[in-house]
CSV table of C-alpha atoms and ligand atoms in Angstrom, one decimal:
chain,number,residue,atom,x,y,z
A,15,UNK,CA,36.8,47.8,-21.4
A,16,UNK,CA,39.1,50.0,-19.9
A,17,UNK,CA,38.7,51.7,-17.2
A,18,UNK,CA,39.8,55.3,-17.1
A,19,UNK,CA,39.6,56.1,-13.2
A,20,UNK,CA,42.3,53.2,-12.4
A,21,UNK,CA,44.4,53.3,-15.7
A,22,UNK,CA,46.3,49.8,-16.6
A,23,UNK,CA,49.7,51.5,-16.9
A,24,UNK,CA,49.3,53.4,-13.4
A,25,UNK,CA,49.6,56.8,-14.8
A,26,UNK,CA,47.5,59.8,-13.4
A,27,UNK,CA,44.6,60.3,-15.7
A,28,UNK,CA,45.2,63.4,-17.8
A,29,UNK,CA,43.0,66.9,-16.5
A,30,UNK,CA,39.7,67.8,-17.9
A,31,UNK,CA,41.1,70.6,-19.4
A,32,UNK,CA,43.3,69.3,-22.4
A,33,UNK,CA,42.2,70.4,-25.8
A,34,UNK,CA,44.1,69.1,-28.2
A,35,UNK,CA,45.0,65.9,-26.5
A,36,UNK,CA,45.4,61.8,-27.2
A,37,UNK,CA,42.3,60.2,-26.5
A,38,UNK,CA,41.7,59.0,-23.6
A,39,UNK,CA,41.1,55.0,-22.2
A,40,UNK,CA,38.0,54.1,-23.9
A,41,UNK,CA,37.9,56.6,-26.6
A,42,UNK,CA,41.5,54.7,-28.0
A,43,UNK,CA,39.2,53.7,-31.6
A,44,UNK,CA,37.5,57.3,-32.2
A,45,UNK,CA,39.4,59.9,-34.9
A,46,UNK,CA,41.8,61.6,-33.9
A,47,UNK,CA,42.0,64.6,-36.3
A,48,UNK,CA,38.4,66.0,-34.8
A,49,UNK,CA,38.8,69.6,-34.5
A,50,UNK,CA,37.3,71.8,-31.2
A,51,UNK,CA,35.6,74.1,-32.6
A,52,UNK,CA,34.2,76.8,-30.7
A,53,UNK,CA,31.3,74.9,-28.7
A,54,UNK,CA,34.2,73.0,-26.9
A,55,UNK,CA,36.7,75.7,-27.0
A,56,UNK,CA,33.6,78.2,-25.0
A,57,UNK,CA,33.2,75.3,-22.4
A,58,UNK,CA,37.0,75.5,-22.0
A,59,UNK,CA,36.8,79.0,-21.4
A,60,UNK,CA,39.2,79.6,-24.9
A,61,UNK,CA,39.0,82.0,-27.2
A,62,UNK,CA,36.2,81.5,-29.6
A,63,UNK,CA,35.8,83.5,-33.4
A,64,UNK,CA,31.9,84.0,-32.4
A,65,UNK,CA,29.7,82.9,-29.5
A,66,UNK,CA,29.1,78.7,-29.5
A,67,UNK,CA,25.0,78.0,-29.6
A,68,UNK,CA,22.6,75.1,-29.3
A,69,UNK,CA,19.2,75.0,-27.9
A,70,UNK,CA,17.8,72.2,-25.1
A,71,UNK,CA,15.3,70.5,-26.6
A,72,UNK,CA,16.2,71.4,-30.3
A,73,UNK,CA,14.9,67.7,-31.5
A,74,UNK,CA,11.4,67.7,-30.6
A,75,UNK,CA,8.2,68.4,-31.1
A,76,UNK,CA,8.4,71.9,-33.0
A,77,UNK,CA,10.0,70.2,-36.0
A,78,UNK,CA,7.5,69.1,-38.4
A,79,UNK,CA,10.2,66.4,-39.8
A,80,UNK,CA,10.4,65.1,-35.8
A,81,UNK,CA,6.5,64.5,-35.5
A,82,UNK,CA,6.7,63.2,-39.4
A,83,UNK,CA,10.0,60.6,-38.2
A,84,UNK,CA,7.9,59.8,-34.5
A,85,UNK,CA,4.6,58.7,-36.8
A,86,UNK,CA,2.9,57.2,-33.6
A,87,UNK,CA,6.3,55.2,-32.0
A,88,UNK,CA,6.0,55.4,-28.7
A,89,UNK,CA,9.0,58.1,-27.7
A,90,UNK,CA,10.7,54.8,-25.2
A,91,UNK,CA,10.7,52.8,-28.5
A,92,UNK,CA,11.9,55.5,-30.7
A,93,UNK,CA,14.6,56.1,-27.9
A,94,UNK,CA,15.7,52.3,-28.2
A,95,UNK,CA,16.2,51.9,-32.8
A,96,UNK,CA,19.7,54.0,-33.3
A,97,UNK,CA,18.4,55.2,-37.0
A,98,UNK,CA,15.7,57.4,-35.6
A,99,UNK,CA,17.5,58.0,-32.8
A,100,UNK,CA,20.7,59.9,-35.3
A,101,UNK,CA,17.1,61.0,-37.6
A,102,UNK,CA,16.0,62.3,-35.2
A,103,UNK,CA,19.2,64.1,-33.3
A,104,UNK,CA,20.0,65.2,-37.0
A,105,UNK,CA,17.0,67.3,-37.8
A,106,UNK,CA,18.1,70.3,-36.1
A,107,UNK,CA,21.2,71.1,-37.6
A,108,UNK,CA,20.0,71.2,-41.0
A,109,UNK,CA,17.7,74.0,-39.9
A,110,UNK,CA,19.7,75.6,-37.6
A,111,UNK,CA,23.6,77.2,-37.4
A,112,UNK,CA,24.0,75.3,-34.2
A,113,UNK,CA,27.7,74.3,-32.9
A,114,UNK,CA,26.6,71.0,-31.2
A,115,UNK,CA,23.9,68.0,-31.8
A,116,UNK,CA,22.2,66.7,-28.3
A,117,UNK,CA,21.5,62.9,-28.1
A,118,UNK,CA,18.4,62.1,-28.8
A,119,UNK,CA,17.3,60.0,-25.3
A,120,UNK,CA,15.7,60.9,-22.3
A,121,UNK,CA,16.3,61.2,-18.7
A,122,UNK,CA,14.4,57.7,-18.1
A,123,UNK,CA,16.2,55.6,-20.3
A,124,UNK,CA,18.5,54.7,-18.4
A,125,UNK,CA,15.7,53.3,-15.5
A,126,UNK,CA,13.7,51.6,-18.8
A,127,UNK,CA,16.9,49.8,-19.3
A,128,UNK,CA,17.7,48.3,-15.9
A,129,UNK,CA,14.3,46.9,-15.8
A,130,UNK,CA,12.1,50.2,-13.7
A,131,UNK,CA,8.7,49.6,-15.2
A,132,UNK,CA,7.8,53.5,-16.7
A,133,UNK,CA,6.3,55.3,-19.4
A,134,UNK,CA,6.5,58.4,-21.2
A,135,UNK,CA,2.9,60.1,-21.2
A,136,UNK,CA,2.6,62.8,-24.0
A,137,UNK,CA,2.0,65.8,-22.4
A,138,UNK,CA,2.6,64.3,-18.7
A,139,UNK,CA,6.3,63.0,-18.9
A,140,UNK,CA,7.4,59.9,-17.2
A,141,UNK,CA,5.2,58.1,-15.3
A,142,UNK,CA,6.9,54.9,-13.0
A,143,UNK,CA,4.6,52.2,-12.2
A,144,UNK,CA,5.6,51.1,-9.1
A,145,UNK,CA,7.3,54.3,-7.5
A,146,UNK,CA,10.2,53.3,-4.9
A,147,UNK,CA,9.3,54.3,-1.0
A,148,UNK,CA,11.3,51.9,0.9
A,149,UNK,CA,14.7,50.2,1.2
A,150,UNK,CA,13.2,46.7,-0.6
A,151,UNK,CA,12.2,49.1,-3.7
A,152,UNK,CA,15.7,51.0,-3.3
A,153,UNK,CA,17.4,47.5,-3.1
A,154,UNK,CA,16.1,46.1,-6.7
A,155,UNK,CA,17.4,49.2,-8.7
A,156,UNK,CA,20.4,47.4,-10.1
A,157,UNK,CA,23.8,49.2,-11.9
A,158,UNK,CA,23.4,49.8,-15.8
A,159,UNK,CA,26.1,47.7,-17.5
A,160,UNK,CA,26.7,49.4,-21.0
A,161,UNK,CA,24.7,45.9,-22.4
A,162,UNK,CA,22.2,47.6,-21.1
A,163,UNK,CA,21.7,50.0,-24.1
A,164,UNK,CA,23.5,49.0,-27.1
A,165,UNK,CA,21.1,51.2,-29.0
A,166,UNK,CA,23.2,54.4,-27.5
A,167,UNK,CA,26.3,52.9,-28.3
A,168,UNK,CA,25.0,52.5,-31.8
A,169,UNK,CA,23.5,55.4,-32.4
A,170,UNK,CA,26.5,57.9,-30.9
A,171,UNK,CA,29.2,55.7,-32.7
A,172,UNK,CA,27.1,56.8,-36.5
A,173,UNK,CA,26.4,60.2,-35.1
A,174,UNK,CA,30.0,60.9,-34.6
A,175,UNK,CA,30.7,59.7,-38.0
A,176,UNK,CA,27.9,61.5,-39.5
A,177,UNK,CA,28.9,65.3,-37.5
A,178,UNK,CA,32.4,65.0,-38.3
A,179,UNK,CA,33.0,68.1,-36.4
A,180,UNK,CA,30.4,68.9,-34.7
A,181,UNK,CA,30.7,68.0,-30.8
A,182,UNK,CA,27.4,65.5,-29.7
A,183,UNK,CA,26.3,66.5,-26.1
A,184,UNK,CA,25.7,63.3,-24.3
A,185,UNK,CA,23.6,63.5,-21.5
A,186,UNK,CA,21.9,62.0,-17.9
A,187,UNK,CA,19.5,63.0,-15.7
A,188,UNK,CA,20.7,64.6,-12.1
A,189,UNK,CA,20.2,62.0,-8.9
A,190,UNK,CA,17.9,64.8,-7.4
A,191,UNK,CA,15.4,65.0,-11.1
A,192,UNK,CA,15.7,60.7,-11.4
A,193,UNK,CA,15.1,60.5,-7.6
A,194,UNK,CA,11.6,62.4,-7.8
A,195,UNK,CA,10.4,60.8,-10.6
A,196,UNK,CA,11.0,57.6,-9.2
A,197,UNK,CA,9.5,58.5,-5.9
A,198,UNK,CA,6.6,60.3,-6.8
A,199,UNK,CA,5.6,57.4,-9.5
A,200,UNK,CA,5.8,60.8,-12.0
A,201,UNK,CA,5.8,65.0,-12.3
A,202,UNK,CA,5.3,66.9,-10.0
A,203,UNK,CA,5.1,70.4,-8.9
A,204,UNK,CA,5.9,70.4,-5.1
A,205,UNK,CA,8.4,67.3,-4.8
A,206,UNK,CA,6.9,66.2,-1.5
A,207,UNK,CA,7.3,62.7,-0.7
A,208,UNK,CA,10.9,63.3,-2.5
A,209,UNK,CA,11.6,66.0,-0.1
A,210,UNK,CA,9.7,63.4,3.0
A,211,UNK,CA,12.6,60.9,2.3
A,212,UNK,CA,15.4,63.3,2.0
A,213,UNK,CA,14.5,64.6,5.0
A,214,UNK,CA,13.2,62.3,7.2
A,215,UNK,CA,14.9,58.9,5.8
A,216,UNK,CA,18.4,59.9,4.9
A,217,UNK,CA,20.3,56.8,4.6
A,218,UNK,CA,17.9,55.6,2.9
A,219,UNK,CA,17.7,58.8,0.6
A,220,UNK,CA,21.7,58.7,0.2
A,221,UNK,CA,21.6,55.5,-0.5
A,222,UNK,CA,19.1,56.0,-3.7
A,223,UNK,CA,21.0,59.1,-4.6
A,224,UNK,CA,24.0,56.9,-5.1
A,225,UNK,CA,22.3,54.0,-7.2
A,226,UNK,CA,21.2,56.6,-9.6
A,227,UNK,CA,24.7,58.7,-9.7
A,228,UNK,CA,26.4,55.5,-10.4
A,229,UNK,CA,23.9,54.4,-12.9
A,230,UNK,CA,24.2,58.1,-14.3
A,231,UNK,CA,27.9,57.1,-14.8
A,232,UNK,CA,27.5,54.6,-16.7
A,233,UNK,CA,25.2,55.8,-19.1
A,234,UNK,CA,27.2,58.5,-19.6
A,235,UNK,CA,30.5,56.9,-19.7
A,236,UNK,CA,28.3,54.9,-22.3
A,237,UNK,CA,27.6,58.4,-24.6
A,238,UNK,CA,31.7,59.6,-24.0
A,239,UNK,CA,33.3,56.1,-25.2
A,240,UNK,CA,30.7,55.9,-28.0
A,241,UNK,CA,32.0,59.4,-29.4
A,242,UNK,CA,30.2,62.3,-27.1
A,243,UNK,CA,32.1,65.2,-27.0
A,244,UNK,CA,30.8,66.7,-23.9
A,245,UNK,CA,28.0,65.6,-21.0
A,246,UNK,CA,25.1,67.8,-19.6
A,247,UNK,CA,23.7,66.6,-16.4
A,248,UNK,CA,20.5,67.9,-16.4
A,249,UNK,CA,19.2,67.9,-13.0
A,250,UNK,CA,15.6,70.1,-14.1
A,251,UNK,CA,13.2,69.8,-10.9
A,252,UNK,CA,16.3,70.2,-8.1
A,253,UNK,CA,15.5,74.3,-8.0
A,254,UNK,CA,13.1,74.1,-5.1
A,255,UNK,CA,16.1,72.4,-2.8
A,256,UNK,CA,17.4,74.7,-0.6
A,257,UNK,CA,21.4,75.8,-1.0
A,258,UNK,CA,21.7,74.0,2.7
A,259,UNK,CA,20.1,70.8,2.0
A,260,UNK,CA,21.3,70.9,-1.6
A,261,UNK,CA,25.1,70.7,-0.1
A,262,UNK,CA,24.0,67.8,2.8
A,263,UNK,CA,21.6,65.9,0.8
A,264,UNK,CA,22.5,66.4,-3.5
A,265,UNK,CA,25.8,67.8,-3.9
A,266,UNK,CA,27.9,64.5,-3.2
A,267,UNK,CA,26.3,62.2,-5.5
A,268,UNK,CA,26.1,65.5,-8.7
A,269,UNK,CA,30.2,65.0,-7.3
A,270,UNK,CA,30.9,61.7,-7.8
A,271,UNK,CA,29.3,61.7,-11.0
A,272,UNK,CA,31.2,64.6,-12.1
A,273,UNK,CA,35.0,63.2,-10.5
A,274,UNK,CA,34.2,59.4,-12.7
A,275,UNK,CA,34.1,61.6,-16.2
A,276,UNK,CA,37.1,63.8,-15.1
A,277,UNK,CA,39.4,62.1,-16.6
A,278,UNK,CA,38.1,61.5,-20.5
A,279,UNK,CA,38.1,65.6,-20.5
A,280,UNK,CA,35.2,65.8,-22.1
A,281,UNK,CA,33.1,69.2,-20.8
A,282,UNK,CA,31.1,68.8,-18.3
A,283,UNK,CA,27.9,70.8,-18.2
A,284,UNK,CA,25.6,71.3,-15.1
A,285,UNK,CA,21.8,72.5,-15.7
A,286,UNK,CA,18.7,72.6,-13.6
A,287,UNK,CA,15.5,75.2,-14.0
A,288,UNK,CA,14.9,77.6,-11.1
A,289,UNK,CA,18.4,76.9,-9.2
A,290,UNK,CA,19.7,80.9,-9.0
A,291,UNK,CA,20.7,80.0,-5.0
A,292,UNK,CA,22.4,77.2,-6.3
A,293,UNK,CA,24.9,78.2,-9.2
A,294,UNK,CA,27.5,78.2,-7.0
A,295,UNK,CA,27.5,75.1,-5.8
A,296,UNK,CA,26.2,73.1,-9.0
A,297,UNK,CA,30.0,74.8,-10.3
A,298,UNK,CA,31.2,73.5,-7.5
A,299,UNK,CA,29.9,69.8,-7.9
A,300,UNK,CA,32.8,69.5,-10.7
A,301,UNK,CA,30.9,71.4,-14.0
A,302,UNK,CA,33.3,72.9,-16.0
A,303,UNK,CA,30.4,74.3,-17.5
A,304,UNK,CA,27.0,76.3,-15.3
A,305,UNK,CA,23.9,76.4,-17.1
A,306,UNK,CA,21.6,78.8,-15.6
A,307,UNK,CA,17.9,79.6,-15.9
A,308,UNK,CA,16.6,82.9,-17.7
A,309,UNK,CA,15.6,84.2,-14.2
A,310,UNK,CA,19.2,85.1,-13.6
A,311,UNK,CA,21.2,87.5,-16.0
A,312,UNK,CA,24.3,85.5,-16.7
A,313,UNK,CA,26.7,88.9,-14.8
A,314,UNK,CA,24.4,87.7,-11.8
A,315,UNK,CA,25.4,84.2,-12.5
A,316,UNK,CA,28.8,85.6,-13.1
A,317,UNK,CA,29.2,86.8,-9.7
A,318,UNK,CA,27.8,83.5,-7.9
A,319,UNK,CA,30.1,81.2,-9.5
A,320,UNK,CA,33.3,80.8,-9.0
A,321,UNK,CA,36.0,81.3,-11.1
A,322,UNK,CA,37.1,79.2,-13.6
A,323,UNK,CA,33.9,78.2,-14.9
A,324,UNK,CA,31.8,78.7,-18.4
A,325,UNK,CA,28.4,79.7,-18.7
A,326,UNK,CA,25.7,78.4,-20.7
A,327,UNK,CA,22.4,80.3,-20.8
A,328,UNK,CA,19.7,81.5,-21.3
A,329,UNK,CA,17.2,83.2,-23.3
A,330,UNK,CA,13.5,82.9,-22.1
A,331,UNK,CA,12.0,80.3,-24.5
A,332,UNK,CA,9.3,82.1,-24.1
A,333,UNK,CA,10.8,85.1,-25.9
A,334,UNK,CA,10.5,83.6,-29.4
A,335,UNK,CA,7.2,83.1,-29.2
A,336,UNK,CA,6.9,87.3,-29.2
A,337,UNK,CA,7.9,89.2,-32.3
A,338,UNK,CA,11.1,88.7,-33.8
A,339,UNK,CA,12.6,92.5,-33.0
A,340,UNK,CA,11.8,91.8,-29.1
A,341,UNK,CA,13.3,88.3,-29.2
A,342,UNK,CA,16.6,89.4,-31.3
A,343,UNK,CA,16.8,92.7,-28.4
A,344,UNK,CA,16.4,90.0,-25.6
A,345,UNK,CA,19.0,87.5,-27.5
A,346,UNK,CA,21.5,90.8,-28.2
A,347,UNK,CA,20.8,91.5,-23.7
A,348,UNK,CA,22.2,87.5,-23.5
A,349,UNK,CA,25.0,87.7,-25.6
A,350,UNK,CA,26.4,91.4,-23.6
A,351,UNK,CA,25.8,89.6,-20.4
A,352,UNK,CA,27.5,86.6,-21.5
A,353,UNK,CA,30.2,88.6,-22.0
A,354,UNK,CA,31.3,89.3,-18.9
A,355,UNK,CA,31.4,85.1,-18.0
A,356,UNK,CA,35.2,83.8,-18.6
A,357,UNK,CA,33.3,81.6,-21.6
A,358,UNK,CA,29.8,81.7,-22.8
A,359,UNK,CA,27.3,78.9,-24.4
A,360,UNK,CA,24.3,80.5,-25.7
A,361,UNK,CA,21.1,79.1,-25.2
A,362,UNK,CA,17.9,79.0,-24.0
A,363,UNK,CA,17.3,79.4,-20.4
A,364,UNK,CA,15.3,76.1,-20.7
A,365,UNK,CA,13.7,73.5,-23.4
A,366,UNK,CA,12.5,74.7,-26.8
A,367,UNK,CA,9.1,75.2,-26.3
A,368,UNK,CA,6.7,72.9,-28.7
A,369,UNK,CA,4.9,75.8,-30.3
A,370,UNK,CA,7.7,77.9,-31.5
A,371,UNK,CA,8.9,79.0,-34.8
A,372,UNK,CA,11.3,77.0,-35.7
A,373,UNK,CA,12.0,79.9,-38.2
A,374,UNK,CA,12.6,82.1,-35.0
A,375,UNK,CA,15.0,79.3,-33.8
A,376,UNK,CA,17.4,79.9,-37.4
A,377,UNK,CA,17.3,83.1,-36.9
A,378,UNK,CA,18.1,83.6,-33.5
A,379,UNK,CA,21.1,81.1,-34.1
A,380,UNK,CA,22.5,83.2,-37.0
A,381,UNK,CA,22.0,86.3,-35.0
A,382,UNK,CA,24.1,85.0,-31.8
A,383,UNK,CA,26.7,84.3,-34.8
A,384,UNK,CA,26.8,86.8,-36.7
A,385,UNK,CA,26.7,89.8,-33.2
A,386,UNK,CA,29.3,87.5,-31.2
A,387,UNK,CA,31.7,88.0,-34.5
A,388,UNK,CA,31.9,91.6,-34.4
A,389,UNK,CA,32.7,91.9,-30.6
A,390,UNK,CA,35.2,88.9,-31.2
A,391,UNK,CA,36.4,91.2,-33.7
A,392,UNK,CA,36.6,88.8,-37.0
A,393,UNK,CA,34.3,91.2,-38.5
B,403,CP3,O1,16.8,68.3,-28.2
B,403,CP3,C1,17.2,67.5,-27.1
B,403,CP3,O2,17.3,68.1,-26.0
B,403,CP3,C2,17.6,66.3,-26.3
B,403,CP3,C3,16.9,65.1,-26.2
B,403,CP3,C4,15.5,65.6,-24.6
B,403,CP3,C5,14.1,64.8,-24.9
B,403,CP3,N1,14.7,64.5,-22.9
B,403,CP3,C6,13.8,64.2,-25.6
B,403,CP3,C7,12.3,64.2,-25.4
B,403,CP3,C8,15.9,65.3,-23.2
B,403,CP3,C9,17.4,66.1,-23.1
B,403,CP3,C10,15.2,64.7,-22.0
B,403,CP3,C11,15.5,65.5,-21.0
B,403,CP3,C12,15.3,65.6,-20.0
B,403,CP3,N2,13.6,64.2,-19.9
B,403,CP3,C13,14.3,66.6,-19.1
B,403,CP3,C14,15.7,67.4,-18.5
B,403,CP3,C15,15.2,68.3,-19.6
B,403,CP3,C16,14.0,69.4,-19.4
B,403,CP3,O3,13.9,69.6,-19.8
B,403,CP3,O4,14.7,69.8,-18.0
B,403,CP3,C17,13.8,66.3,-18.2
B,403,CP3,C18,12.5,66.7,-17.2
B,403,CP3,C19,13.2,64.8,-18.9
B,403,CP3,C20,11.3,64.1,-19.1
B,403,CP3,C21,10.4,64.0,-19.6
B,403,CP3,N3,10.5,63.2,-20.8
B,403,CP3,C22,9.9,65.1,-20.0
B,403,CP3,C23,8.9,66.2,-18.7
B,403,CP3,C24,9.3,65.1,-21.2
B,403,CP3,C25,7.9,65.6,-21.8
B,403,CP3,C26,6.7,65.2,-21.8
B,403,CP3,C27,5.9,65.9,-22.9
B,403,CP3,O5,5.4,65.4,-23.7
B,403,CP3,O6,5.5,67.2,-22.3
B,403,CP3,C28,9.3,63.5,-21.6
B,403,CP3,C29,9.4,63.4,-23.2
B,403,CP3,C30,10.1,64.1,-24.0
B,403,CP3,N4,11.8,63.7,-24.2
B,403,CP3,C31,10.1,64.5,-25.1
B,403,CP3,C32,11.3,64.4,-26.4
B,403,CP3,C33,11.4,64.7,-27.6
B,403,CP3,C34,8.9,64.5,-26.1
B,403,CP3,C35,8.1,63.2,-26.4
B,403,CP3,C36,6.9,63.6,-28.0
B,403,CP3,O7,7.7,64.0,-29.0
B,403,CP3,O8,5.7,63.2,-27.6
């Protein structure tokens, strides 16, 4: 497999934002004819006919057809069945006029694939049988090889063919968020043991995060080489870390991930919840697009992030549980604030809540397109 970081011909890697270029090393087998639509162009801060939209967790429990397709198959088993991955990834595209698909998987899939004993418990989240708390346990975390996740390669390839011009977003868990699951043993409110290691055993912490960064890199490369046209790093739970500690203890590892992906030229999105104070640093890590939750208005996020970045977000997912006219008004506000950004990808501020009416999401996707097309001057 060609290594994009060390091109064999000695040529410098292609710069990140090179729309319409030829496929990169590792991606040469992919069709060259795919058009870059509104999602990829907004990520690259290029003109778009309308604001693109997709929804985090657009596939999932809010859809009856998802519940039907999953049946009684446990979550992690479902993530290893290519036909099921393809079906579930495609489901929201049949209902919503979204501009991108997100690969159906989970942030803990690569950990499971390297032999970490873990499960995803319904209503709880990832649970780790033997939490990682010492040097020996960190040492046992081995690298991820593409052969560990053949079902990912197969499913992404099928999706790439099925989606045509609609881009597939690949993703991985951010180093803090994965470390928290591994150290705490499951979901956590205060990330107590995680922070105790971050503060008290900085060398062990750095070794753990470095390994998790390498796993994320390998997992993202598998997806991009199979056809994913953008990637998102979900460091969902990093919002509890102060900026100085983020800079010291997390940023170097996230930077390693983004720079390892740079040569592919696919847009890189960086998202976390409650990260208002970290938005600038999350951009600095090397993201092309900074994801914003609903707490910081996008026009304020513009001021917090360096020039040269697009923004993604940020309607409060709970607004969709209110009457439609309220949600519509709030969505118009997000669009107006998003117009102050160099590029804007409309999304929710976090994932779709399971009790959301799919009809509201369908109307929301249409509203985003219609209202933003007016402003783009195409109507
Ligand atoms: O549509 C999509 O967004 C793609 C699919 C996706 C899933 N997990 C499927 C899933 C993505 C991008 C993820 C990432 C993920 N997983 C994150 C980062 C995103 C975020 O929400 O901040 C995190 C923190 C996890 C860990 C995790 N996995 C949690 C907290 C849960 C929910 C537990 C529950 O039951 O409430 C999961 C399970 C999970 N991952 C489900 C889905 C559709 C629910 C499984 C089910 O159907 O029971």
